[in-house]
Amino acid sequence: MDSLSTPEVSSVLARIYREADSTDPAVFDHIIAEIERTGGPKSAQYWAKELDKAYMPVAPEVGRLLYILTRTRRPRLVVEFGTSFGISAIHLASALRDNGAGRLIATELNPIKAARARENLRSTGLADRVDLREGDALQTLTQGFEGGIDMVLLDGWKEIYLSVLQLLEPHLNPGALVIADDTTVYPESVTPYLEYVRKEGNGYLSVAVPLDDGLELSFCTSARRVQ
């Protein structure tokens, strides 16, 4: 049996998805109404206070893809930018446990969300696989990458996807996978990131994956890690 199917993990995932279904629609309805009232779209950071109330979980099919990629790649170290309430971290950590090795460094800016994510990880019995760092990712993701990074999930503020990737690049092992979520939600915010990973010569082979709100899956083709 895979860890996602165990009662302790599946019950926690089901609960978080139920909570998200009851909370997020009202948050996003309010944001859409304000955009229509004020006459134009605004960045995700403009809505930071409102979005702090939202779960914004990865869709179940995206979570399964993360699990499958982690089982297949068998990473020693995964880094996640934007943990929220911990659904993606649970999928990643479940795969690491089933692989029998590997750890996850996760980061979350919002202290309330970080506390809830820690609670959810403890409830699933996966907390020992996760180093959850609270604060600005550009400050929390600067160390602790001994042996290099094999897999990255970008799921925080879209405007700094490229900055986070470039911060982590010196630690990426050849063959590292980089997954960027929500690439179709704020296309203007992720354009610099997408242009970078798709540009020939930047060291990535990249493809759009049409799941939920869009993913970009990139394969690191060149040696980047500082020895």
Short mmCIF file of N, CA and C in Angstrom, two decimals, residues 7 12 16 22 30 45 55-56 67 71 97 107 135 148 156 192 196 206 211:
data_model
loop_
_atom_site.label_atom_id
_atom_site.label_comp_id
_atom_site.label_asym_id
_atom_site.label_seq_id
_atom_site.Cartn_x
_atom_site.Cartn_y
_atom_site.Cartn_z
N PRO A 7 -4.94 5.19 6.16
CA PRO A 7 -6.00 5.98 6.81
C PRO A 7 -5.50 7.29 7.40
N VAL A 12 -6.53 12.91 6.57
CA VAL A 12 -6.08 14.29 6.71
C VAL A 12 -6.24 15.04 5.39
N ILE A 16 -8.59 18.40 4.77
CA ILE A 16 -8.09 19.68 4.28
C ILE A 16 -8.82 20.08 3.00
N SER A 22 -14.90 24.66 1.47
CA SER A 22 -15.86 25.49 2.20
C SER A 22 -15.36 26.92 2.41
N HIS A 30 -14.98 37.17 -3.61
CA HIS A 30 -14.76 38.55 -3.16
C HIS A 30 -13.68 39.22 -4.01
N GLN A 45 0.04 39.53 -4.95
CA GLN A 45 0.54 40.19 -3.74
C GLN A 45 -0.38 41.32 -3.29
N TYR A 55 -6.96 28.40 1.42
CA TYR A 55 -6.13 27.20 1.46
C TYR A 55 -5.30 27.06 0.19
N MET A 56 -5.92 27.31 -0.95
CA MET A 56 -5.29 27.21 -2.27
C MET A 56 -4.49 25.91 -2.41
N TYR A 67 3.44 13.06 -6.25
CA TYR A 67 3.81 11.78 -5.61
C TYR A 67 4.52 10.88 -6.62
N ARG A 71 8.36 9.53 -6.46
CA ARG A 71 8.67 8.11 -6.42
C ARG A 71 9.61 7.73 -7.56
N ARG A 97 8.75 8.91 2.08
CA ARG A 97 8.66 7.80 3.02
C ARG A 97 8.57 6.46 2.29
N THR A 107 8.92 25.84 2.77
CA THR A 107 8.92 27.19 3.33
C THR A 107 7.55 27.82 3.16
N GLY A 135 8.88 31.98 7.00
CA GLY A 135 9.42 33.28 6.64
C GLY A 135 9.56 33.45 5.14
N GLY A 148 23.13 18.63 -2.63
CA GLY A 148 22.40 19.18 -3.76
C GLY A 148 20.91 18.90 -3.72
N GLY A 156 4.43 29.36 -4.47
CA GLY A 156 4.18 30.54 -3.65
C GLY A 156 3.82 31.73 -4.53
N PRO A 192 8.13 36.00 -16.90
CA PRO A 192 9.60 35.99 -16.84
C PRO A 192 10.16 34.61 -16.50
N TYR A 196 12.36 32.16 -19.05
CA TYR A 196 13.70 31.74 -18.61
C TYR A 196 13.89 30.24 -18.77
N SER A 206 11.89 22.06 -20.91
CA SER A 206 10.69 22.44 -20.18
C SER A 206 9.44 22.19 -21.02
N LEU A 211 -2.72 20.50 -16.36
CA LEU A 211 -3.48 19.99 -15.22
C LEU A 211 -3.94 21.16 -14.37
#
